[in-house]
CSV table of C-alpha atoms in Angstrom, one decimal:
chain,number,residue,atom,x,y,z
L,1,ASN,CA,-3.6,-17.0,-11.0
L,2,ALA,CA,-5.8,-14.9,-8.6
L,3,GLY,CA,-5.9,-11.2,-9.3
L,4,VAL,CA,-5.1,-8.2,-7.0
L,5,MET,CA,-7.2,-8.7,-3.9
L,6,GLN,CA,-8.2,-5.9,-1.7
L,7,ASN,CA,-9.9,-6.1,1.7
L,8,PRO,CA,-12.2,-5.1,3.2
L,9,ARG,CA,-14.3,-4.1,0.2
L,10,HIS,CA,-16.3,-1.8,2.2
L,11,LEU,CA,-15.2,-0.1,5.4
L,12,VAL,CA,-17.1,2.2,7.8
L,13,ARG,CA,-15.3,4.3,10.5
L,14,ARG,CA,-16.2,7.1,12.8
L,15,ARG,CA,-14.3,10.3,12.9
L,16,GLY,CA,-11.2,9.7,14.9
L,17,GLN,CA,-10.7,6.0,14.2
L,18,GLU,CA,-8.2,4.2,12.5
L,19,ALA,CA,-8.7,2.5,9.0
L,20,ARG,CA,-6.5,-0.1,7.5
L,21,LEU,CA,-6.7,-1.1,4.0
L,22,ARG,CA,-4.9,-4.3,2.8
L,23,CYS,CA,-3.7,-5.1,-0.6
L,24,SER,CA,-2.4,-8.5,-1.9
L,25,PRO,CA,-0.6,-8.2,-5.4
L,26,MET,CA,-0.8,-10.7,-8.1
L,27,LYS,CA,1.4,-13.8,-7.5
L,28,GLY,CA,4.9,-12.8,-8.7
L,29,HIS,CA,4.3,-9.1,-8.7
L,30,SER,CA,6.7,-6.9,-6.3
L,31,HIS,CA,5.5,-3.6,-7.1
L,32,VAL,CA,2.3,-2.0,-5.6
L,33,TYR,CA,0.6,1.4,-6.1
L,34,TRP,CA,-2.1,3.0,-4.1
L,35,TYR,CA,-4.6,5.4,-5.7
L,36,ARG,CA,-7.6,7.3,-4.2
L,37,GLN,CA,-10.8,8.1,-5.9
L,38,LEU,CA,-12.7,10.9,-4.5
L,39,PRO,CA,-16.5,11.2,-5.5
L,40,GLU,CA,-16.9,12.5,-9.1
L,41,GLU,CA,-13.0,12.8,-9.5
L,42,GLY,CA,-10.6,10.5,-11.2
L,43,LEU,CA,-8.1,8.4,-9.5
L,44,LYS,CA,-5.2,10.1,-7.9
L,45,PHE,CA,-1.9,8.6,-7.2
L,46,MET,CA,-0.9,8.1,-3.4
L,47,VAL,CA,2.2,6.0,-3.1
L,48,TYR,CA,4.4,3.4,-4.9
L,49,LEU,CA,6.1,0.8,-3.0
L,50,GLN,CA,8.4,-2.3,-3.7
L,51,LYS,CA,9.1,-5.0,-1.0
L,52,GLU,CA,10.2,-3.1,2.0
L,53,ASN,CA,10.8,0.1,0.3
L,54,ILE,CA,8.7,3.2,-0.5
L,55,ILE,CA,9.8,4.4,-3.9
L,56,ASP,CA,7.4,7.4,-4.5
L,57,GLU,CA,5.1,8.8,-2.0
L,58,SER,CA,4.5,12.4,-3.5
L,59,GLY,CA,0.8,11.8,-3.7
L,60,MET,CA,0.5,11.0,0.2
L,61,PRO,CA,-1.0,13.5,2.5
L,62,LYS,CA,1.7,14.6,5.0
L,63,GLU,CA,-0.1,13.7,8.0
L,64,ARG,CA,-2.1,10.7,9.3
L,65,PHE,CA,-1.5,8.6,6.1
L,66,SER,CA,1.2,5.9,5.9
L,67,ALA,CA,1.9,2.8,3.9
L,68,GLU,CA,4.1,-0.4,4.0
L,69,PHE,CA,4.7,-3.4,2.1
L,70,PRO,CA,6.6,-5.9,4.1
L,71,LYS,CA,8.8,-8.8,3.1
L,72,GLU,CA,5.8,-10.9,4.0
L,73,GLY,CA,2.3,-10.3,3.6
L,74,PRO,CA,0.0,-7.6,2.0
L,75,SER,CA,0.8,-4.0,1.6
L,76,ILE,CA,-1.2,-1.9,4.1
L,77,LEU,CA,-2.6,1.7,3.7
L,78,ARG,CA,-3.1,3.0,7.2
L,79,ILE,CA,-5.2,6.2,7.8
L,80,GLN,CA,-5.1,7.5,11.4
L,81,GLN,CA,-7.8,9.6,13.0
L,82,VAL,CA,-10.0,9.5,9.8
L,83,VAL,CA,-12.2,12.7,9.0
L,84,ARG,CA,-15.0,13.0,6.6
L,85,GLY,CA,-12.8,14.1,3.8
L,86,ASP,CA,-11.3,10.7,3.7
L,87,SER,CA,-14.3,8.9,2.5
L,88,ALA,CA,-13.4,7.6,-1.0
L,89,ALA,CA,-12.6,4.5,-3.0
L,90,TYR,CA,-8.9,3.3,-2.4
L,91,PHE,CA,-7.5,1.2,-5.3
L,92,CYS,CA,-4.4,-0.8,-5.2
L,93,ALA,CA,-2.5,-1.8,-8.4
L,94,SER,CA,0.4,-4.3,-8.8
L,95,SER,CA,2.9,-4.8,-11.6
L,96,PRO,CA,5.6,-7.3,-11.9
L,97,ARG,CA,8.4,-4.9,-12.5
L,98,ALA,CA,9.3,-1.3,-13.5
L,99,SER,CA,10.6,-0.8,-16.8
L,100,GLY,CA,11.4,2.9,-16.4
L,101,GLN,CA,9.2,3.8,-19.3
L,102,GLY,CA,5.9,3.3,-17.8
L,103,THR,CA,5.1,0.4,-20.2
L,104,ASP,CA,4.3,-2.3,-17.7
L,105,THR,CA,0.7,-2.9,-17.2
L,106,GLN,CA,-0.6,-1.9,-13.6
L,107,TYR,CA,-3.2,-4.6,-12.5
L,108,PHE,CA,-5.9,-3.0,-10.4
L,109,GLY,CA,-7.8,-4.6,-7.5
L,110,PRO,CA,-11.6,-4.0,-6.8
L,111,GLY,CA,-11.1,-1.4,-4.3
L,112,THR,CA,-12.0,-0.5,-0.8
L,113,ARG,CA,-14.8,1.8,-0.2
L,114,LEU,CA,-14.3,4.0,2.9
L,115,THR,CA,-17.1,5.8,4.6
L,116,VAL,CA,-16.4,8.1,7.4
L,117,LEU,CA,-19.3,8.9,9.7
T,1,GLY,CA,2.6,19.2,-13.8
T,2,ASN,CA,1.3,16.3,-16.0
T,3,SER,CA,-2.5,16.0,-16.5
T,4,VAL,CA,-5.4,14.3,-18.5
T,5,THR,CA,-8.5,16.0,-19.7
T,6,GLN,CA,-11.1,13.6,-21.1
T,7,MET,CA,-14.6,14.3,-22.2
T,8,GLU,CA,-17.3,14.4,-19.6
T,9,GLY,CA,-20.1,12.1,-19.4
T,10,PRO,CA,-22.3,10.7,-19.1
T,11,VAL,CA,-22.6,9.3,-22.8
T,12,THR,CA,-25.5,7.5,-23.8
T,13,LEU,CA,-25.7,5.6,-27.1
T,14,SER,CA,-27.8,3.0,-28.9
T,15,GLU,CA,-26.3,-0.4,-29.7
T,16,GLU,CA,-24.2,-0.5,-32.7
T,17,ALA,CA,-23.7,3.4,-32.7
T,18,PHE,CA,-20.2,4.9,-33.1
T,19,LEU,CA,-18.1,5.8,-30.1
T,20,THR,CA,-15.6,8.6,-29.6
T,21,ILE,CA,-14.4,9.6,-26.2
T,22,ASN,CA,-12.0,12.5,-26.3
T,23,CYS,CA,-8.6,12.6,-24.3
T,24,THR,CA,-5.9,15.2,-24.2
T,25,TYR,CA,-2.9,15.3,-22.2
T,26,THR,CA,-0.2,17.8,-21.0
T,27,ALA,CA,3.2,16.2,-20.1
T,28,THR,CA,6.8,16.9,-20.8
T,29,GLY,CA,8.8,14.3,-23.0
T,30,TYR,CA,7.1,11.2,-24.4
T,31,PRO,CA,4.5,9.6,-21.8
T,32,SER,CA,3.1,6.3,-22.2
T,33,LEU,CA,-0.6,6.7,-22.6
T,34,PHE,CA,-3.6,4.2,-21.5
T,35,TRP,CA,-7.2,3.7,-21.5
T,36,TYR,CA,-8.6,1.7,-18.6
T,37,VAL,CA,-12.3,0.4,-18.1
T,38,GLN,CA,-14.3,-0.2,-14.9
T,39,TYR,CA,-17.3,-2.3,-15.0
T,40,PRO,CA,-19.8,-1.9,-12.2
T,41,GLY,CA,-18.3,-3.1,-8.8
T,42,GLU,CA,-15.0,-4.1,-10.4
T,43,GLY,CA,-11.5,-2.7,-10.5
T,44,LEU,CA,-10.0,-1.0,-13.6
T,45,GLN,CA,-8.8,-3.1,-16.3
T,46,LEU,CA,-6.4,-2.1,-19.1
T,47,LEU,CA,-8.2,-1.9,-22.4
T,48,LEU,CA,-5.3,-0.5,-24.4
T,49,LYS,CA,-2.2,1.3,-24.4
T,50,ALA,CA,0.3,3.2,-26.8
T,51,THR,CA,4.0,4.0,-25.7
T,52,LYS,CA,5.2,6.2,-28.7
T,53,ALA,CA,3.9,8.8,-31.2
T,54,ASP,CA,1.6,7.5,-33.9
T,55,ASP,CA,1.3,4.1,-32.1
T,56,LYS,CA,-2.1,2.6,-32.3
T,57,GLY,CA,-3.6,0.5,-29.3
T,58,SER,CA,-6.4,-1.6,-30.1
T,59,ASN,CA,-8.4,-4.2,-28.1
T,60,LYS,CA,-11.9,-5.8,-28.3
T,61,GLY,CA,-12.9,-3.4,-31.2
T,62,PHE,CA,-11.7,-0.2,-29.4
T,63,GLU,CA,-8.9,1.8,-30.8
T,64,ALA,CA,-6.9,4.9,-29.9
T,65,THR,CA,-4.0,6.5,-31.7
T,66,TYR,CA,-1.3,8.4,-29.9
T,67,ARG,CA,-1.1,11.9,-31.5
T,68,LYS,CA,1.9,13.9,-30.5
T,69,GLU,CA,1.1,17.0,-32.4
T,70,THR,CA,-2.4,17.5,-30.9
T,71,THR,CA,-1.4,15.8,-27.5
T,72,SER,CA,-4.5,13.5,-27.9
T,73,PHE,CA,-5.4,9.8,-27.5
T,74,HIS,CA,-9.1,9.7,-28.3
T,75,LEU,CA,-11.0,6.3,-27.8
T,76,GLU,CA,-13.2,4.9,-30.7
T,77,LYS,CA,-15.2,1.9,-31.4
T,78,GLY,CA,-17.2,1.5,-34.7
T,79,SER,CA,-20.2,-0.5,-33.1
T,80,VAL,CA,-20.9,-0.4,-29.4
T,81,GLN,CA,-22.6,-3.1,-27.6
T,82,VAL,CA,-24.5,-3.1,-24.2
T,83,SER,CA,-21.8,-4.9,-22.6
T,84,ASP,CA,-19.5,-1.9,-23.2
T,85,SER,CA,-21.5,0.0,-20.6
T,86,ALA,CA,-18.8,1.0,-18.0
T,87,VAL,CA,-16.6,4.0,-17.1
T,88,TYR,CA,-13.7,4.6,-19.3
T,89,PHE,CA,-10.5,6.3,-18.0
T,90,CYS,CA,-7.9,7.8,-20.0
T,91,ALA,CA,-4.3,7.9,-18.3
T,92,LEU,CA,-0.6,8.7,-18.8
T,93,SER,CA,2.7,7.6,-17.2
T,94,ALA,CA,5.5,9.9,-17.6
T,95,GLN,CA,8.6,9.2,-19.3
T,96,GLY,CA,11.2,8.2,-16.8
T,97,GLY,CA,9.1,8.5,-14.0
T,98,SER,CA,8.0,6.1,-11.1
T,99,GLU,CA,5.4,4.4,-13.3
T,100,LYS,CA,2.6,6.1,-11.4
T,101,LEU,CA,-0.5,6.7,-13.6
T,102,VAL,CA,-2.1,10.1,-13.9
T,103,PHE,CA,-5.9,9.7,-14.8
T,104,GLY,CA,-8.6,11.8,-16.1
T,105,LYS,CA,-11.9,12.0,-14.4
T,106,GLY,CA,-13.6,9.2,-16.3
T,107,THR,CA,-16.5,8.9,-19.0
T,108,LYS,CA,-19.5,6.9,-18.0
T,109,LEU,CA,-20.8,5.2,-21.0
T,110,THR,CA,-24.4,3.6,-21.3
T,111,VAL,CA,-25.3,1.6,-24.3
T,112,ASN,CA,-29.1,0.9,-24.7
T,113,PRO,CA,-30.4,-2.1,-26.8
């Protein structure tokens, strides 16, 4: 059973371009989470999605960032008109279900390192 | 809001030394608590967890006890190995929340032979 897959592992963009980060959850997992790790910081929650639904986007910046998890295919985190401050490692995690008590393990992917020139 | 504070690193130890990485939290209710480990170039892996007060999580020789009275979840290992070198993250998931994890900043551990 393959783990959580993220691609690309490294992404370089110039200011103003778009960045698309992809996450394929573990087989059988229908819950996806995105986190961002800025240099010298811990991971910060961005968004929680189930298939075709955004459940919690309280950590998403209000502009330029969007996320989706379609019925078919990977989850996509999209950053429009990137700025240097978007340079970070973006991690995706998946879990099989939500228990409501925070007890289900989240399995993390290897991350995408975004560099904005 | 909810937050996690963990001991800043880096921490450097010799093989077979005793390890403690402190972690305290702020949260309402009864959060679940986790330790994750990140090896170089890899994603985070769950090391251990505890879901209620006085629970002890353990795995691979690591232990942490959920202390409600001190709002702490310190990570310990009696005898570290070179292969334990990694970054360790303490995290919580709030009770009744959307399962999102709130992380500390991470502690880098280096174990020398």
